[in-house]
Structure formats: structure tokens, C-alpha cells
Amino acid sequence: MKYFKLTLFIFILSIFTACDIDGEDNRNCYSEGYTAITAVTGPAEVDVNEPIVFNVTFNIENDCGSFLRFDTSQLFPKEVAARVAYAGCECDDVETTLVREYKFTPTQTGELEFKFLSGANQFITKKVTVN
């Protein structure tokens, strides 16, 4: 969890310092980090070896942003964060809402807990019973 907090802080900081301009007018503007997840939908119950599919909603801040992947913790409760990248120095501030699937296939019965990062030390929690 400390990893997610630190990375979220670094991401926010990098938004403000993403462009590196040298004396020759060369610009390199790129940053990666986590964005807040705003909604999660998915099943409450599945069978063993049946994929759990969550529809995860989050925002991209501008038109230079793109979704990279979901980063997850190794153990349960499984923490899930949406990693995004911003490439470009001249971006229009057009916020875009994206929905991507996060999949996990359980191999044994029990109750699983998924915590989707929705802000600094804030999560949307989903529990799934595996039969």
C-alpha cells in the first residue's frame, strides 16, 4: 500500500514537471503514473477456474494520455491500480473517461477481496465468492 501512495504522489508531481527543455529547444515530455479509479462493476460470485471480469472506469486527464496496464499486488486482498502514460508537451485539457477490463482467474474456493485504487489511500472494494 505504501508503494501505491508513493507512486501516486510521484505521478502527481511528475504532471507538473514532465517537460524537460534544454537550451537547444529540444523537449522531452513523458510521464507515467496511476490515475484514480472512479467505478468498478463485476460479479459477486464465480466458479473455480472461471475468470472474474471487472469493468474498471477511470479518467485520462488530457489528449496526450493513454492507458498502459493494471498493476496489482501479489497477495490478497489484491490491490489494483490503473497505470497511465502522458506523452507530449502540447496537450489539450480534454478529460476522457475510459472503461477497461481487469481479469483474474481464481484457482481455489473461498472469498477474494479486490481493492481498486481510487485516490491517495482510498479504495473501491469488491468481494467475490469462489465456489
Backbone as a ProteinNet text record, in pm:
[ID]
protein_1_A
[PRIMARY]
MKYFKLTLFIFILSIFTACDIDGEDNRNCYSEGYTAITAVTGPAEVDVNEPIVFNVTFNIENDCGSFLRFDTSQLFPKEVAARVAYAGCECDDVETTLVREYKFTPTQTGELEFKFLSGANQFITKKVTVN
[TERTIARY]
83.1	0	88	200	290.1	342.7	362	408.9	309.5	179.1	77.9	73.6	81.5	78.1	197.3	315.4	435.4	428.1	382.8	373.8	270.6	157.4	56	112.4	186.3	249	348.3	430.6	529.6	459.7	350.5	276.3	223.3	161.4	107	219.3	331.3	445.9	498.3	500.4	554.3	465	336.6	246.7	294	339.2	380.7	522.6	602.1	742.6	777.7	680.2	702.8	787.7	786.5	859.8	1000.6	1096.4	1236.9	1281.2	1314.6	1352.7	1498.2	1581.4	1720.9	1741.1	1864	1894.5	1879.2	1865.8	1856.9	1712.9	1616.2	1474.4	1429.3	1500.8	1457.6	1371.2	1257	1165.2	1133	1136.1	1102	996.2	874.2	763.5	697.8	724.5	666.8	656.8	542.7	528.6	435	453.7	367.6	326.8	211.1	167.1	29.5	-29.9	-161.5	-267	-383.6	-496.9	-605.8	-686.3	-790.8	-898.8	-933.4	-1042.1	-1171.8	-1270.3	-1394.3	-1510.7	-1505.8	-1614	-1563.1	-1622.3	-1588.1	-1715.8	-1739.1	-1851.5	-1798.9	-1865.7	-1824.6	-1909.3	-1883.7	-1966.1	-1937.8	-2037.1	-2020.5	-1986.1	-2006.5	-1984.2	-1941.3	-1841	-1794.6	-1755.8	-1733.6	-1684.3	-1532.7	-1470.7	-1325.6	-1287.8	-1177.1	-1122.7	-1207.9	-1310.2	-1390	-1334.1	-1298.8	-1241.8	-1338.8	-1285.8	-1358.4	-1325.7	-1427.7	-1405.6	-1468.6	-1384.5	-1431	-1421.4	-1524.2	-1518.7	-1476.5	-1359.4	-1297.2	-1302.4	-1358.3	-1373.1	-1274.3	-1208.6	-1114.5	-1102.6	-1038.7	-1025.9	-881.2	-867.1	-738.7	-746.8	-645.1	-650.2	-648.9	-580	-571.2	-553.6	-547	-541.9	-405.2	-307.3	-177.4	-172.4	-277.2	-277.3	-326.4	-276.6	-321.1	-308.7	-393.2	-390.4	-276.6	-198.1	-90.6	-131	-167.6	-197.3	-250.1	-292.3	-326.3	-206.7	-165	-63	-135	-88.6	-155.4	-53.9	-101.9	-20.7	-22.8	71.6	80.9	-16.6	-43.1	-124.4	-263.1	-351.4	-485.2	-486	-566.2	-652.7	-568.9	-611.1	-536.2	-565.4	-458.8	-471.9	-447.6	-536	-531.4	-527.2	-433.4	-421.5	-409.8	-471.8	-467.2	-346.8	-252.7	-132.9	-157.8	-128.9	-146.4	-15.6	-5.1	112.7	64.9	146	121.2	245	228.7	340	306	382.4	359.2	369.1	419.1	437.7	321.2	249.5	138.8	10.7	-57.1	-175.6	-296.4	-408.8	-533.8	-594.6	-643	-703.9	-843.8	-850.1	-976.6	-977.8	-1055.9	-1063.4	-1147.9	-1096.7	-1165.2	-1188.8	-1308.8	-1341	-1321.8	-1243.9	-1218.1	-1273.2	-1312.2	-1351.7	-1266.3	-1193.5	-1109.7	-1142.2	-1122.5	-1147.1	-1023.4	-1047	-943.9	-991.4	-906.7	-945.1	-853.7	-914.8	-841.1	-911.2	-834.7	-892.6	-854.5	-951.8	-923	-901.7	-811.1	-780.2	-826.7	-885.8	-939.2	-1060.5	-1139.9	-1262.5	-1229.5	-1328.3	-1312.3	-1364.7	-1337.9	-1378.8	-1254.4	-1258.8	-1146.8	-1186.9	-1090	-1115.4	-1022.1	-1080.1	-1006.2	-1024.1	-912.8	-916.2	-861.2	-949.9	-913.9	-880.3	-760.6	-711.2	-796.2	-859.8	-947.3	-897	-784.8	-725.3	-615.6	-552.7	-446.5	-504.5	-462.8	-508.7	-660.2	-722.1	-864.9	-885.6	-983.4	-1006	-1155	-1188.4	-1320.1	-1300.6	-1370.4	-1350.6	-1460.6	-1419.5	-1512.8	-1476.7	-1577.7	-1557.4	-1626.6	-1558.1	-1610.1	-1601.6	-1711.4	-1713.5	-1684.1	-1586.1	-1546.6	-1598.3	-1682.1	-1741.8	-1664.1
-117.6	0	124.6	121.9	236.3	261	153	165	244.9	216.6	287.6	434.8	465.2	603.8	681.5	621.5	687.2	708.9	609.4	621.7	726.2	731	831.4	971.2	990.2	1119.5	1156.6	1060.2	1085.4	1118.4	1048.3	1075.8	1218.6	1260.2	1395.7	1498.3	1473.1	1562.5	1566.2	1450.8	1445.9	1518.1	1529.3	1604	1748.7	1803.6	1943.4	1962.8	1856	1869.7	1777.3	1738.6	1637.6	1686.7	1813.1	1862.1	1904.5	1853.7	1886.2	1962.9	2088.9	2172.6	2213.3	2182.8	2224.7	2350.1	2399.5	2523.7	2515.7	2397.3	2383.3	2365.4	2400.3	2387.3	2243.8	2146	2006.5	1982	1919.5	1895.5	1747.3	1696.5	1557.2	1555.4	1526.5	1531.1	1394.4	1325	1193.1	1167.3	1112.6	1072.1	952.4	872.1	757.4	764.1	707.7	700.2	638.4	647.1	590.1	699.3	662.6	753.5	694.8	779.1	733.6	656.3	540.7	460	515.9	538.9	603.5	506.3	390.1	292	153.6	52.1	-87.8	-169.9	-249.3	-342	-481.3	-580.7	-718.5	-813.7	-943.3	-1044	-1052.3	-1100.2	-1125	-1270.4	-1355.7	-1498.5	-1560.4	-1649.1	-1723.1	-1864	-1950.9	-2084.6	-2087.5	-2185.9	-2203.5	-2214.3	-2153.8	-2151.2	-2072.7	-2003	-1913.9	-1772.2	-1704	-1568.9	-1471.8	-1394.4	-1282.2	-1162.7	-1098.1	-983.9	-860.3	-763.3	-635.4	-531.4	-448.8	-332.5	-214.1	-160	-56.4	76.7	178.5	310.9	408	487.8	589.2	698.6	809.6	923	942.3	987.8	1032.9	1184.7	1251.9	1396.6	1482.4	1435.9	1518.3	1429	1491.9	1412	1349.9	1371.3	1303.9	1175.7	1147.9	1033.4	906.7	792.6	662.1	560.5	458.8	351.3	255.4	217.6	120.2	-19.1	-30.7	-162.3	-145.2	-256.9	-260.6	-317.9	-250.9	-303.6	-360.5	-477.3	-543	-589.6	-601.8	-661.9	-813.3	-882.2	-1027.1	-1102.7	-1049.9	-1120.6	-1058.9	-1129.7	-1078.3	-1016.6	-910.2	-850.2	-790.9	-816.1	-774	-627	-545.4	-404.1	-387.4	-312.9	-294.8	-145.3	-104.4	36.6	48.4	150.9	176.3	265.1	211.5	287.6	353.6	483.6	561.3	631.2	669.5	743.5	870.6	974.4	1100.2	1130.6	1131.3	1156.1	1275.8	1381.1	1500.9	1625.5	1731.2	1857.5	1953.6	1940.6	2030.8	1949.9	1944.1	1859.8	1946.8	1911.2	1980.2	1918.6	2002.1	1955.6	1902.4	1786	1719.7	1589.6	1588.8	1469.1	1362.8	1240.7	1129.3	1018.3	964.5	852	722.5	631.6	501.8	390.8	280.3	158.5	45.9	-22.3	-135.1	-254.6	-373.7	-496.5	-536.5	-570.7	-633.4	-776	-874.6	-1015.4	-1087.2	-1176.2	-1262.3	-1397.1	-1504.9	-1639.6	-1709.4	-1732.7	-1799.9	-1949.5	-2006.7	-2149.3	-2229.5	-2161.2	-2233.1	-2160.1	-2231.5	-2174.6	-2079.3	-1994.3	-1900.9	-1763.6	-1668	-1530.5	-1448.5	-1376.8	-1292.4	-1146	-1064.1	-920.8	-845.7	-756.1	-672.6	-527.4	-453.6	-313.2	-230.1	-152.2	-71.1	70.7	117	247	359.8	436.8	545.1	682	686	810	775.8	877.6	853.7	781.8	656.2	573.9	550.8	553.5	528.9	418.5	332.5	218.2	192.9	135.8	78.3	-72.6	-128.1	-268.3	-356	-466.5	-564.5	-701.1	-774.4	-910.3	-1008.8	-1119.2	-1222.4	-1356	-1429.7	-1565	-1662.2	-1751.8	-1851.1	-1986	-2049	-2179.1	-2292.8
0	0	0	70.8	69	-71.5	-148.1	-286.2	-369.2	-353.6	-430	-390.8	-260.5	-215.4	-270.7	-261.4	-310.2	-460.3	-532.9	-677.8	-718	-647.6	-676.3	-653.4	-545.8	-517.5	-627.4	-667.7	-773	-904.7	-933.7	-1056.5	-1057	-947.8	-940.4	-954.8	-890.2	-902	-1045	-1111.6	-1247.7	-1347.8	-1319	-1408.6	-1419.1	-1305.9	-1305.1	-1356.5	-1360.4	-1402.1	-1517.6	-1597.3	-1700.6	-1817	-1847.5	-1964.2	-1926.5	-2002.6	-1984.7	-2108	-2091.1	-2203.7	-2185.5	-2285.4	-2277.1	-2361.9	-2365.7	-2434.6	-2585.2	-2643.8	-2788.4	-2835.8	-2753.1	-2786	-2806.7	-2751.8	-2755.3	-2632.5	-2655.1	-2544	-2536.4	-2415.3	-2391	-2281.9	-2318.6	-2222.8	-2214.5	-2105.3	-2084.7	-1935.3	-1893.3	-1753.4	-1746.6	-1642.8	-1613.8	-1468.2	-1439.1	-1300.5	-1292.8	-1175.3	-1152	-1158.2	-1208.6	-1208.9	-1120	-1063.1	-971.8	-1047.3	-993.9	-1048.1	-990.5	-1077.6	-1034.4	-1015.7	-1081.2	-1067.2	-1106.1	-1042.6	-1072.4	-1067.5	-1173.1	-1172.8	-1204.6	-1148.4	-1172.3	-1091.2	-1106	-1039.3	-889.6	-815.7	-672.7	-646.2	-749.4	-731.3	-863.9	-858.9	-976.5	-933.4	-1032	-1005.3	-1017.8	-954.5	-965.4	-1112.6	-1148.7	-1285.5	-1385.4	-1337.5	-1421.9	-1403.9	-1511.6	-1496.7	-1429.3	-1337.3	-1278.7	-1367.9	-1422.6	-1510.8	-1446.9	-1414.1	-1361.3	-1472.1	-1485.7	-1573.9	-1488.2	-1518.4	-1436.3	-1511.4	-1446.9	-1506.9	-1442	-1526.1	-1478.1	-1583.1	-1546.2	-1636.7	-1680.9	-1805.8	-1859.2	-1861.3	-1809.8	-1787.4	-1913.2	-2019	-2139.8	-2261.9	-2380.4	-2502.9	-2530.9	-2446.1	-2458.7	-2376	-2299.9	-2210	-2275.2	-2223.7	-2269.9	-2156.4	-2161.1	-2062.5	-2096.1	-1994.9	-2014.3	-1968.3	-1839.2	-1782	-1639.2	-1582.7	-1440.7	-1365.7	-1260.4	-1170.2	-1048.4	-1001.2	-889	-785.9	-662.9	-557.8	-576.7	-516.6	-531.9	-442.4	-324.4	-225.5	-213.7	-143	-114.9	23	44	-56.4	-170.1	-292.8	-410.8	-438.9	-439.1	-472.8	-622.4	-686.9	-831.6	-861.4	-947.5	-984.5	-1136.4	-1193	-1337	-1367.9	-1446.6	-1485.5	-1620.5	-1626	-1748.7	-1783.5	-1910	-1957.4	-2026.7	-2013.7	-2083.3	-2165.9	-2299	-2389.8	-2477.4	-2461.5	-2541.7	-2456.9	-2516.9	-2444.6	-2463	-2572.3	-2600.2	-2606.5	-2492.5	-2479.3	-2449.3	-2508.1	-2477.5	-2353	-2263.4	-2138.7	-2164.2	-2226.7	-2256	-2176.4	-2069.6	-1987	-2057.8	-2059.8	-2125.4	-2023.3	-2022.8	-1935.2	-2013.3	-1955.4	-2017	-1929.2	-1993.2	-1921.9	-1978.2	-1889.2	-1929.3	-1841.2	-1896.3	-1820.4	-1741.5	-1613.7	-1531.9	-1506.9	-1540.7	-1528.2	-1429.8	-1354.4	-1262.2	-1260.1	-1270.4	-1268.2	-1138.3	-1049.3	-922.3	-941.9	-864.6	-875.6	-754.6	-655.2	-540	-484.2	-404.9	-349.1	-235.6	-202.6	-92.1	-129.6	-41.4	-68.5	-100	-211.4	-254.3	-242.5	-204.1	-192.7	-287.2	-365.8	-459.1	-417.4	-408.4	-368.3	-483.7	-547.1	-662.8	-616.8	-650.9	-605.7	-663.3	-574.7	-618.2	-572.9	-505.5	-457	-358.7	-303.5	-206.3	-85.1	-65	46.9	45.7	-72.7	-86.3	-189.8	-163.2	-249.6	-270.1	-384.4	-409.3	-388.5	-291.1	-254.2	-311.9	-373.6	-428.2	-372.8	-325.7	-275.7	-368.8	-393.8	-483.8	-413.1	-412.3	-358.5	-471	-446.9	-547	-499.1	-581.5	-546.3	-609.8
[MASK]
+++++++++++++++++++++++++++++++++++++++++++++++++++++++++++++++++++++++++++++++++++++++++++++++++++++++++++++++++++++++++++++++++++

